[in-house]
Short mmCIF file of C-alpha atoms and ligand atoms in Angstrom, two decimals:
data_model
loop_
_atom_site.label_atom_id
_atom_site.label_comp_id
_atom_site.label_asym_id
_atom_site.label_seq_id
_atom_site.Cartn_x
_atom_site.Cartn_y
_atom_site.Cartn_z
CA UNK A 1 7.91 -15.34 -27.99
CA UNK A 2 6.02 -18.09 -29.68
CA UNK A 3 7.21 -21.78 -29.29
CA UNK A 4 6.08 -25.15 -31.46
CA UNK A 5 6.88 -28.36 -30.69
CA UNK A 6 6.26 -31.75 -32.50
CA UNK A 7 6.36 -34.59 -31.16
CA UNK A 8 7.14 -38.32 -32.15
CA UNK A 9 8.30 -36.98 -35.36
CA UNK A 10 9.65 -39.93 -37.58
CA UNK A 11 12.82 -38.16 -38.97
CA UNK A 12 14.23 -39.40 -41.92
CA UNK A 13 17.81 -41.66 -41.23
CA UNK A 14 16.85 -41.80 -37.72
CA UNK A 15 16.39 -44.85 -36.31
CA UNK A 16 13.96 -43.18 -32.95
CA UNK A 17 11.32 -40.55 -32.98
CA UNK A 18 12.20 -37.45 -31.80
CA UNK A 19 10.62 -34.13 -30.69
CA UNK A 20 11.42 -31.21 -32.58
CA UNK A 21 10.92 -27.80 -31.10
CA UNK A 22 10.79 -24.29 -32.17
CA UNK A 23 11.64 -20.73 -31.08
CA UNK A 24 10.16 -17.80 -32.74
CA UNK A 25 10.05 -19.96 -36.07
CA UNK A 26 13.80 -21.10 -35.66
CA UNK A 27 14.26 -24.96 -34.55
CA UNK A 28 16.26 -24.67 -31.39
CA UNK A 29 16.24 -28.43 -30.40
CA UNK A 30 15.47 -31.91 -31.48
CA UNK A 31 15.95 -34.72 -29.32
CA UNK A 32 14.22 -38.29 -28.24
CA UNK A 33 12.31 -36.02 -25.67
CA UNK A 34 11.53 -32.08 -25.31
CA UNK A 35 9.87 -30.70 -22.29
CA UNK A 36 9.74 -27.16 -22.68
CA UNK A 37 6.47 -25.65 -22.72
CA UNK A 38 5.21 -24.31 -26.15
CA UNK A 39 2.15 -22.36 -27.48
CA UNK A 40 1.04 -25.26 -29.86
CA UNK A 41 2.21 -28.91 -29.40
CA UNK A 42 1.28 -31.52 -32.60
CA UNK A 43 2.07 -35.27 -32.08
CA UNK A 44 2.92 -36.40 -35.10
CA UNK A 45 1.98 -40.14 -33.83
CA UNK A 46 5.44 -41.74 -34.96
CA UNK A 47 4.47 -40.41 -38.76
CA UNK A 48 6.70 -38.89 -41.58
CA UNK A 49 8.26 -35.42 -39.91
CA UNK A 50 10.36 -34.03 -43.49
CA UNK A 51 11.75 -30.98 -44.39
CA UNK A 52 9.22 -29.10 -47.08
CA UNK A 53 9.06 -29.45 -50.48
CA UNK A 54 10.75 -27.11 -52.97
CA UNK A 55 8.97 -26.04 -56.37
CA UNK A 56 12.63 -25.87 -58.55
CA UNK A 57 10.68 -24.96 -61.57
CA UNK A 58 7.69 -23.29 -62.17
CA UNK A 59 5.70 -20.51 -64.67
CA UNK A 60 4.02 -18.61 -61.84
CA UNK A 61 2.75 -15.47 -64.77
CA UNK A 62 1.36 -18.19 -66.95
CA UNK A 63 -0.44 -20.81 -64.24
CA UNK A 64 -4.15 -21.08 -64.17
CA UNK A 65 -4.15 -19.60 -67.67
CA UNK A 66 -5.56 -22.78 -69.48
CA UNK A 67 -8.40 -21.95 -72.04
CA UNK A 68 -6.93 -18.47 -72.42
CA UNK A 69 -7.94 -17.74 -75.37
CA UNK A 70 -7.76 -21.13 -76.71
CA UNK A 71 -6.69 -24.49 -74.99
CA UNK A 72 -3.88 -26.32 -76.72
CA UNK A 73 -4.59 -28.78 -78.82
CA UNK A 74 -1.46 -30.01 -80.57
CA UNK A 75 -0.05 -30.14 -77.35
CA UNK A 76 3.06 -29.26 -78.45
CA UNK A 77 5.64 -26.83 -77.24
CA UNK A 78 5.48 -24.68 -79.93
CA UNK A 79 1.74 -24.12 -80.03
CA UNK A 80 2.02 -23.40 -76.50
CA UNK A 81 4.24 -20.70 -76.97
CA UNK A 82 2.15 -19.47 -79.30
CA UNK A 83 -0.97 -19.57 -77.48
CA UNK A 84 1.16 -17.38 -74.50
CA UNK A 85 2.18 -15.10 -77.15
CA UNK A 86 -1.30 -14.20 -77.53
CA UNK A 87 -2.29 -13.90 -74.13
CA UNK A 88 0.83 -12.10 -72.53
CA UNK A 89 -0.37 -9.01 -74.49
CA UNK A 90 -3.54 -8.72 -72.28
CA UNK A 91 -1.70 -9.05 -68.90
CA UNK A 92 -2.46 -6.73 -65.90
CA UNK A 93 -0.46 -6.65 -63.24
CA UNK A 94 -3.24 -8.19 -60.75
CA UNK A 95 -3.81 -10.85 -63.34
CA UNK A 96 -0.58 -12.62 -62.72
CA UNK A 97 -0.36 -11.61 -59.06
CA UNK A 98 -4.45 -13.16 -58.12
CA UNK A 99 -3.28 -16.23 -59.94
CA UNK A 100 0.14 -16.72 -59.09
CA UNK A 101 -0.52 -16.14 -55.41
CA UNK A 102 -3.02 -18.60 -55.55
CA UNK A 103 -0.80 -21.22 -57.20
CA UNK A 104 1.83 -20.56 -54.03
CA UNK A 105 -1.67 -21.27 -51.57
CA UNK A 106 -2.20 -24.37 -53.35
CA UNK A 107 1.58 -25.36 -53.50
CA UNK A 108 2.02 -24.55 -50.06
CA UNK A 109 -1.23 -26.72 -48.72
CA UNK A 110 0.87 -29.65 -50.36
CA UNK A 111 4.03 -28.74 -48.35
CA UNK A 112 5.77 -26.97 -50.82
CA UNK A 113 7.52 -23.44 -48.91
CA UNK A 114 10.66 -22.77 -51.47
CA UNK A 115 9.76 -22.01 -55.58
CA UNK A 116 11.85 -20.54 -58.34
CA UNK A 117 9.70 -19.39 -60.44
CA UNK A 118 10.63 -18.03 -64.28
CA UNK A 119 8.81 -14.99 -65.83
CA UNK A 120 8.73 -14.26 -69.22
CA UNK A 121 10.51 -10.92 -69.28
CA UNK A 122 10.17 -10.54 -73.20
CA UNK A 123 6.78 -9.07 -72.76
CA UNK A 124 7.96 -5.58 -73.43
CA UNK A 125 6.01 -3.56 -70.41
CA UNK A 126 7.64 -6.08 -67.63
CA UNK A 127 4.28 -6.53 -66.30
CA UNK A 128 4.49 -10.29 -65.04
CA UNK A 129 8.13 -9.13 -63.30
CA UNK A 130 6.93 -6.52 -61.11
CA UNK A 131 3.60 -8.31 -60.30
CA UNK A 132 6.04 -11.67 -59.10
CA UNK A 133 9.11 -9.38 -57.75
CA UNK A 134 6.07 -7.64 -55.59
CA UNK A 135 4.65 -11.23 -54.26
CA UNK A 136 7.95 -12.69 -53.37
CA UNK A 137 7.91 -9.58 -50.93
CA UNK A 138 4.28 -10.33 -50.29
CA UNK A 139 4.84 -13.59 -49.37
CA UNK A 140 8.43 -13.97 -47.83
CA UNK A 141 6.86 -14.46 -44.35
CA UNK A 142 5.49 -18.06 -45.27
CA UNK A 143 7.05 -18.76 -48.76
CA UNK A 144 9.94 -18.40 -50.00
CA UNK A 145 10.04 -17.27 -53.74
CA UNK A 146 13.13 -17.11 -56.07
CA UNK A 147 12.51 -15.08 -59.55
CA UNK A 148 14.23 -15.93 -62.90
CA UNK A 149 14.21 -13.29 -65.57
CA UNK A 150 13.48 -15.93 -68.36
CA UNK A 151 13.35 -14.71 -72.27
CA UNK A 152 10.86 -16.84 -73.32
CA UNK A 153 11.06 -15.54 -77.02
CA UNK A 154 15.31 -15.72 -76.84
CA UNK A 155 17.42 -12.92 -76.14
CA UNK A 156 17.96 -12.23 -79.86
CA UNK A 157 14.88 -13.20 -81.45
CA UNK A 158 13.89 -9.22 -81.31
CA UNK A 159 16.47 -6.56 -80.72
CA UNK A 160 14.60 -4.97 -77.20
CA UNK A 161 15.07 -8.72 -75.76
CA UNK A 162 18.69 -8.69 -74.82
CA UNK A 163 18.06 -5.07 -72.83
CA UNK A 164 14.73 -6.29 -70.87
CA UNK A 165 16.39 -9.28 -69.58
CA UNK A 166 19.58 -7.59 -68.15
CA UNK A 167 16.67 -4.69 -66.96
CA UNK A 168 14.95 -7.88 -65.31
CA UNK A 169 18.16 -8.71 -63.51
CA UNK A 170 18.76 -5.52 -62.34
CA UNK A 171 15.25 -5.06 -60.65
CA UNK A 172 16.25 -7.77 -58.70
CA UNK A 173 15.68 -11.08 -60.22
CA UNK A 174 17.23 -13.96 -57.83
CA UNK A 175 18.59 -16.02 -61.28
CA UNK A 176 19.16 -15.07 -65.49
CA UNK A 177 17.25 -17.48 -67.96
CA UNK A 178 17.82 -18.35 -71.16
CA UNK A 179 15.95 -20.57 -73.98
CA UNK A 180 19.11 -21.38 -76.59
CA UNK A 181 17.12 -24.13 -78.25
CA UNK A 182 14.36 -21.67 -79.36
CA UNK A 183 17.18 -18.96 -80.63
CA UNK A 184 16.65 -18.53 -84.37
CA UNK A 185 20.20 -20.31 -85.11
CA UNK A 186 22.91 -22.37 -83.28
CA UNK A 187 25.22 -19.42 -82.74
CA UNK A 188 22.36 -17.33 -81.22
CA UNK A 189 21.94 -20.17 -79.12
CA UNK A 190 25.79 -20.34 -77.68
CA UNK A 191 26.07 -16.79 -77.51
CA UNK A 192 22.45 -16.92 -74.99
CA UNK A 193 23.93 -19.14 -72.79
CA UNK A 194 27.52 -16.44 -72.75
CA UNK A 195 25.24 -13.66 -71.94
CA UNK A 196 23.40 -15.47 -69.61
CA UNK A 197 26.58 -16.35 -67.72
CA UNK A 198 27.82 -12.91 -67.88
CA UNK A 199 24.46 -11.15 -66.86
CA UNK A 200 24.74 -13.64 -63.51
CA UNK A 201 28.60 -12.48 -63.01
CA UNK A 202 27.79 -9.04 -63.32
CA UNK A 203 24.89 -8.67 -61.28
CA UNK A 204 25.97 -11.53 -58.54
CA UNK A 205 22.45 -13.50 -59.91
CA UNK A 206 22.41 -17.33 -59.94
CA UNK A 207 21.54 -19.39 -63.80
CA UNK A 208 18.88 -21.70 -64.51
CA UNK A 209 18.69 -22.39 -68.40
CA UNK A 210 15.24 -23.37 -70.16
CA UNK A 211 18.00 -26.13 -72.25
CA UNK A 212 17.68 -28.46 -75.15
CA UNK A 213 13.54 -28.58 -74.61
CA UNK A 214 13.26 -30.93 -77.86
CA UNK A 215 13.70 -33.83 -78.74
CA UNK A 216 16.09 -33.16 -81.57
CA UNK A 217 19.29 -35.16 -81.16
CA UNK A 218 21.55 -32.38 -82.45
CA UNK A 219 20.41 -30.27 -79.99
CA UNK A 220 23.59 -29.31 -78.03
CA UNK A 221 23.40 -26.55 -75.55
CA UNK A 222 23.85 -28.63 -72.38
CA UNK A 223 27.26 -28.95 -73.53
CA UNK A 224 27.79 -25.13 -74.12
CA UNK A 225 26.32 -24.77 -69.99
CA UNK A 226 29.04 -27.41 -69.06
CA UNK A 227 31.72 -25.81 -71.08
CA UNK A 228 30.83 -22.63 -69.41
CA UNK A 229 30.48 -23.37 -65.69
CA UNK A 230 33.84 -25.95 -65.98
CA UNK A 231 35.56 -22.45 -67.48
CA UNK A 232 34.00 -20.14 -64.67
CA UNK A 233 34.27 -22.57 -61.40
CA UNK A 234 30.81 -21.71 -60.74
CA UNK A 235 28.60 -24.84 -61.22
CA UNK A 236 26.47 -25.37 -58.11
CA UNK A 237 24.90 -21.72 -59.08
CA UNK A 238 23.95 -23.20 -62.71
CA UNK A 239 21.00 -25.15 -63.11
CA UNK A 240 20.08 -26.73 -66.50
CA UNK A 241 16.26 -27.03 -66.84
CA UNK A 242 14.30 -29.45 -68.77
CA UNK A 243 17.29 -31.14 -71.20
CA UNK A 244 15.42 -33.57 -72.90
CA UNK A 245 17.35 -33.86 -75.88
CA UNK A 246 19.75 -36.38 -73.21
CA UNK A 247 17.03 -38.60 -73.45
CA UNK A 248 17.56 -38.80 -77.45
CA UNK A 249 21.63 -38.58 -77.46
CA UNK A 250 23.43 -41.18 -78.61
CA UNK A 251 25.28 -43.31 -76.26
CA UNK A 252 28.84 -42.26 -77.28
CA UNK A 253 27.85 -38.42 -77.27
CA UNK A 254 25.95 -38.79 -73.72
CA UNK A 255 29.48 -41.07 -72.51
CA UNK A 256 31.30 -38.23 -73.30
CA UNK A 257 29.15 -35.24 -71.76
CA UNK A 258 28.59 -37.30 -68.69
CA UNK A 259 32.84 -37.17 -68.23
CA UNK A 260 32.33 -33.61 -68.46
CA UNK A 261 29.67 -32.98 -66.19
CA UNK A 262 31.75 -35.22 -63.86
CA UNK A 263 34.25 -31.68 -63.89
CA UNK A 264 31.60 -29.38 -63.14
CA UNK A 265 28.75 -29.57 -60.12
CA UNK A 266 25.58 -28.09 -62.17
CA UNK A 267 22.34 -29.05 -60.97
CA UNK A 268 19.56 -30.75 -63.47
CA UNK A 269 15.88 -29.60 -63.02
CA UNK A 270 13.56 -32.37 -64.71
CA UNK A 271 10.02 -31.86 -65.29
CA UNK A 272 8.26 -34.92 -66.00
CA UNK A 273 4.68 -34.55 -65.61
CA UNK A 274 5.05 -31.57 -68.76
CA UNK A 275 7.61 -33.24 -70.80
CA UNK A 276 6.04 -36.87 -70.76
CA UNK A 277 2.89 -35.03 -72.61
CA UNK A 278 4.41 -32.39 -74.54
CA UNK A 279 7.40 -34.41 -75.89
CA UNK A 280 7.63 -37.01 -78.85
CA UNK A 281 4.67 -35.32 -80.33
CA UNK A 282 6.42 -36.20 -83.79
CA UNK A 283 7.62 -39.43 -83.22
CA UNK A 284 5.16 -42.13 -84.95
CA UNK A 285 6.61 -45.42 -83.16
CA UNK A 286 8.53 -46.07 -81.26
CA UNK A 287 7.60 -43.17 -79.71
CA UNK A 288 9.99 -41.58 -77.12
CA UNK A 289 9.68 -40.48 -73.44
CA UNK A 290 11.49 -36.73 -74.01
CA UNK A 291 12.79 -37.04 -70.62
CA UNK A 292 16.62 -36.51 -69.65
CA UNK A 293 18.26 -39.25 -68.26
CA UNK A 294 17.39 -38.39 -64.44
CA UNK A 295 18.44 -42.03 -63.43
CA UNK A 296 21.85 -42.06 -65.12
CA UNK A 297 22.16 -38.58 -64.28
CA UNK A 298 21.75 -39.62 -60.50
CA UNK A 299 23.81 -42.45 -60.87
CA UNK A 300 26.57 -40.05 -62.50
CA UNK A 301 26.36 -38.41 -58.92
CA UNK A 302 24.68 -34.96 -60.57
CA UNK A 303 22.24 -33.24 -58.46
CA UNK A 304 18.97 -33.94 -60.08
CA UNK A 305 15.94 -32.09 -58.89
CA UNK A 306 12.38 -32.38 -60.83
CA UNK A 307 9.45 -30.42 -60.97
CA UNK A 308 6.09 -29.36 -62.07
CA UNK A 309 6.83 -26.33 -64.73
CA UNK A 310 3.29 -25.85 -64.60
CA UNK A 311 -0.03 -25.59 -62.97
CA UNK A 312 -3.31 -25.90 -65.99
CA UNK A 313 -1.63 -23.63 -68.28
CA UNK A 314 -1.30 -23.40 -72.19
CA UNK A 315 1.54 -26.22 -72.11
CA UNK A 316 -0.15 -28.03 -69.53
CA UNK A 317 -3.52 -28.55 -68.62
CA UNK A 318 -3.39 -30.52 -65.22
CA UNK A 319 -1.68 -30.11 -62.33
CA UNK A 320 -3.00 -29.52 -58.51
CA UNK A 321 0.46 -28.13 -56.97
CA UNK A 322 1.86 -31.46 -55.74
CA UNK A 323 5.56 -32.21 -55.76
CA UNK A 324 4.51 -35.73 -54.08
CA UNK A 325 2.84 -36.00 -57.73
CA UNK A 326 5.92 -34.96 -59.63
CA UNK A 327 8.41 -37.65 -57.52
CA UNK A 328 5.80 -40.28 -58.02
CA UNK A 329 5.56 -39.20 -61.72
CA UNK A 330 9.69 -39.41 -61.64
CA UNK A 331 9.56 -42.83 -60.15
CA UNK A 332 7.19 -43.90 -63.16
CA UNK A 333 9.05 -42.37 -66.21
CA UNK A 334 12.48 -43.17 -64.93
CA UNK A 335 11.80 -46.65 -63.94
CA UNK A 336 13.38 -45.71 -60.58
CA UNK A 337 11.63 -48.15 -59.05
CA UNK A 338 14.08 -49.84 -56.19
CA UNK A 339 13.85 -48.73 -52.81
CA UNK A 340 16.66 -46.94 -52.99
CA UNK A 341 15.54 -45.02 -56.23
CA UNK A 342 12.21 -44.41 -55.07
CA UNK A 343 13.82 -42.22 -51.88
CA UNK A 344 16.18 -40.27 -54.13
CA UNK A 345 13.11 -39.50 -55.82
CA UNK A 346 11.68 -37.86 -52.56
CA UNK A 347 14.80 -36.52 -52.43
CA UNK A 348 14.74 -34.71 -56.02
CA UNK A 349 11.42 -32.61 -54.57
CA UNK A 350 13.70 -31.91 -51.04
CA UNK A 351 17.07 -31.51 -50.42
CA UNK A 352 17.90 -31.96 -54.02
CA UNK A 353 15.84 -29.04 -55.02
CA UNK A 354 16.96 -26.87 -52.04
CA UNK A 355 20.41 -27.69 -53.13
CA UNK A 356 19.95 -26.49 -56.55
CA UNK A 357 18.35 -23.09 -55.27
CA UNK A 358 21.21 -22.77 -53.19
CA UNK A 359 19.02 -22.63 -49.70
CA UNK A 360 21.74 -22.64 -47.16
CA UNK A 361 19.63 -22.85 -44.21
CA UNK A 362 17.57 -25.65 -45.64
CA UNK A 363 16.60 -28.88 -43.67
CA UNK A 364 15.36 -30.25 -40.16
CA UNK A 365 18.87 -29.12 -38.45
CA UNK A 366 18.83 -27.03 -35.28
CA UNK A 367 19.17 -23.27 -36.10
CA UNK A 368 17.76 -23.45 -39.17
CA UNK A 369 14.14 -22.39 -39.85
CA UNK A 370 11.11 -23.91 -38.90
CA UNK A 371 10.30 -25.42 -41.73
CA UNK A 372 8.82 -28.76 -42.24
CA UNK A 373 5.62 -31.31 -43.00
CA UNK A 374 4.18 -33.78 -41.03
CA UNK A 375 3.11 -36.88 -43.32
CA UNK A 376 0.47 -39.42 -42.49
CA UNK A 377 2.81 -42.05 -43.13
CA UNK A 378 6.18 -43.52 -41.87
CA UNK A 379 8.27 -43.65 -44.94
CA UNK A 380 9.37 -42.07 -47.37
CA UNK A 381 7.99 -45.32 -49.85
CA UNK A 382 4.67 -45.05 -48.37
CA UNK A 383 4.56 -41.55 -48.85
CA UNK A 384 4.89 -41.88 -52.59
CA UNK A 385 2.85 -45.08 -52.52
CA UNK A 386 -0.19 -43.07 -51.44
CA UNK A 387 0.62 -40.02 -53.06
CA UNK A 388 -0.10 -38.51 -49.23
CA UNK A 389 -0.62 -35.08 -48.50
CA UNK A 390 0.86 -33.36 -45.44
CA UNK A 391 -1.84 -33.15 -41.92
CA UNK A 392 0.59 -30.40 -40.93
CA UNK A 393 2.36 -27.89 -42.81
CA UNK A 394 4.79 -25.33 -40.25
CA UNK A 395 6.66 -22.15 -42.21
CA UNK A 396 8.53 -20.36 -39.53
CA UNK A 397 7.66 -21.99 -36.90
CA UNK A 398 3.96 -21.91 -38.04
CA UNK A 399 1.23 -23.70 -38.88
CA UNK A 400 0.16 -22.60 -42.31
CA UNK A 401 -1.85 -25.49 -43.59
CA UNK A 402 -3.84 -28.53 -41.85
CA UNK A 403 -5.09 -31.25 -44.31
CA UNK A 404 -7.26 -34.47 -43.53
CA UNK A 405 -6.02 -37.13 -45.51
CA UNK A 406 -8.90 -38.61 -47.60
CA UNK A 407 -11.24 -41.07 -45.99
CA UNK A 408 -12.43 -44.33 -47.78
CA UNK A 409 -14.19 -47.35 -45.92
CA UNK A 410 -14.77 -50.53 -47.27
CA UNK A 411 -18.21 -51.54 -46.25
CA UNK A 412 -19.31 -54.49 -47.74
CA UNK A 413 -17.63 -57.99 -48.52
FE1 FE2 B 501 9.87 -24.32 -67.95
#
C-alpha cells in the first residue's frame, strides 16, 4: 500500500485549507485535518492545491519538428501544411514516439496529466498512429493520452483518405477528426463533418473537428457540427477545435448560431497562442485577432476549453508545454481581464478541458484519482499573474515532477 498526503492545501472555493490524502493513487479523504500515517507527506504551506491541467489540443507526431526541412516563414497555415507534407514522408516510427514522449515529460513537469492529441492519419503507412496508440499505452500509468484520427489533408482530398481514417478509428483511436475548411469544396466539407459523425456512431469514438481554421467569413462548418449534434443528441462528445472564422462573422450570423448552440452542449477548443500568429496573415489594417469569440462563447454558457496545438513545430515555433501560458495568453487576446474572467480562464486549461474530453473521474473529489498540482501561490489570479509553475506535480497518487520556482533578488537600491 502506498499513502500521500498534502497538507494545508488551498483548495479552490474553499474558504479553509485542508489535507488531502491518498490511497494507492486514489484520494480517499480530504478534510481540515488528516492524521493517518503516509509514505510521503508535502505541506503545501497554505499554497494553490488544483486539479492538473489538461492539454485539449495538441499535434503530438508533428512537435519538436521546427526547422524540419525548412522553418516557416510565411507563417501561414497553409505553408505549414505544406512544410508537414514534406516531412511526414520521412517519419519512423521512433521519430514521433522520442519526440512526442518528450513533449508529454515537458507537459507533465508543468502539471499537465490529461492530452488529446490529433495525428495526421493521411500519411498512407499510419506510422505516427501506431507510434502515439503505442505511447498512450506507454504512458497510461502517469499520463493520460486521448488519440484523434485527424485527416489533415481532408477525407476526400485523395481517394485512400476516407479508408485510413475509419482504419485509424478502428485501431483504436479515442475521437474521429475532420478538417472541412481545407476540403477542396463546400460540399466536401459538409459531407466530412457527416462522416465524421457517423465514423464516431459506428465505432462508439468521441468528435473533435479541426473547424473553420480561417479567417474567411463565409466559412460555415461550425454550423454544419451544430446542425449535426442538435440532430443526434450527442453534443458533450463533439468538440469544435480552433473556429476562428467566429471571430470574423457578422453580428447577425454569430446572433443566430449562438441560439443554436444554445440547443446543443458542444464543447469549443481555442488555441490562442497558434492562432494569434498564424491568423490575419492577409489582412493589411485593421488587422484581425483570428480568434473565436471565447468570451461571448463563455458568456453564451458553452464549454470553452483552450490550448496549445503545438509545441516548436512547422505552424508554430515556440512553445515550452505550459497551459498556465495558454490561459494567460487567453486572458490577453480575449480581454478577459475581470476577476471573474481571469478564473474561468484557469478554468478553460482544468475542468473545462476535462469536461470536453469527457474525464469522468476528473477533479480533487474523494474517490477519484490522485491527481493534482501544488502551486506556489494562493490564487488562482496570482497563478496566472506569475505565470507559476507547479513545486509538486502527483499522478496517481505520485510524485512525478518537483519544480523550484525561479529565484530573483533585488540587491541594490
Ligand atoms: Fe490543431
Amino acid at each position: 500500500m502506498s499513502t500521500l498526503l498534502v497538507k494545508n492545501a488551498r483548495l479552490r472555493h474553499h474558504a479553509e485549507v485542508m489535507d488531502v490524502y491518498s490511497v494507492d493513487g486514489e484520494i480517499v479523504e480530504i478534510a481540515p485535518r488528516v492524521d493517518a500515517p503516509a509514505d510521503e507527506v508535502i505541506d503545501a504551506g497554505g499554497h494553490l492545491v488544483s486539479p492538473p491541467f489538461v492539454e485539449p489540443h495538441i499535434h503530438l507526431d508533428s512537435v519538436l519538428a521546427a526547422g524540419q526541412p525548412r522553418y516557416n516563414e510565411s507563417g501561414t497555415l497553409f505553408e505549414g501544411i505544406q512544410i508537414w507534407g514534406e516531412r511526414k514522408g520521412s517519419l519512423t516510427y521512433e521519430d514521433v514516439q522520442t519526440r512526442a514522449l518528450e513533449a508529454l515529460k515537458l507537459m507533465a513537469t508543468h502539471g499537465v496529466l490529461y492530452v488529446r492529441t490529433h495525428v495526421d492519419v493521411t500519411e498512407p503507412r499510419l506510422i505516427a498512429l501506431d507510434a502515439l496508440l503505442d505511447l498512450r499505452e506507454r504512458v497510461k500509468d502517469w499520463m493520460t493520452l486521448q488519440v484523434v484520427a485527424f485527416p489533415q489533408d481532408g477525407f476526400y482530398s485523395r481517394p485512400e483518405n476516407d479508408g485510413l481514417v475509419e482504419t485509424a478509428v478502428k485501431r483504436g483511436c479515442d475521437a474521429v477528426g475532420g478538417i472541412p475548411h481545407y476540403e477542396l469544396t463546400r460540399e466536401d466539407g459538409v459531407r466530412s463533418v457527416q462522416r465524421a459523425f457517423d465514423l464516431a456512431d459506428q465505432y462508439g469514438a468521441l468528435i473533435d473537428i479541426h473547424c473553420d481554421e480561417v479567417d474567411d467569413d463565409q466559412s460555415r462548418f461550425l454550423e454544419v457540427i451544430v446542425a449535426e449534434a442538435i440532430k443526434r443528441g450527442n453534443g458533450p462528445r463533439v468538440s469544435a477545435s480552433h473556429t476562428t472564422a467566429f471571430g470574423s462573422y457578422n453580428d447577425s450570423y454569430a446572433y443566430k448560431l449562438m441560439g443554436f448552440l444554445r440547443r446543443t452542449s458542444i464543447n469549443f477548443i481555442a488555441n490562442p497562442l497558434i492562432n494569434i500568429t498564424l491568423q490575419g496573415r492577409t489582412d493589411t489594417y485593421p488587422k484581425r485577432r483570428g480568434l473565436t469569440r471565447i468570451k461571448e462563447l463563455w458568456q453564451n454558457g458553452q464549454n470553452v476549453s483552450v490550448g496549445q496545438d503545438c509545441i516548436h513545430d512547422p505552424w508554430y515555433i515556440f512553445g515550452t508545454g505550459s497551459l498556465i501560458g495558454v490561459a494567460y495568453m487567453t486572458v490577453h487576446v480575449s480581454q478577459m481581464t475581470g476577476l471573474k474572467e481571469i478564473d474561468a480562464c484557469y478554468d478553460m486549461v482544468t475542468g473545462n478541458s476535462g469536461h470536453a474530453l469527457q474525464i469522468a473521474d476528473y477533479g480533487l473529489k474523494v474517490g477519484n484519482p490522485a491527481n493534482l498540482v501544488v502551486l506556489p501561490v494562493i490564487n488562482t489570479f496570482e497563478a496566472l499573474r506569475h505565470q507559476v509553475t507547479p513545486t509538486h506535480v502527483i499522478s496517481r497518487g505520485r510524485v512525478i515532477a518537483r519544480n523550484t520556482p525561479g529565484v530573483r533578488s533585488f540587491t541594490g537600491g
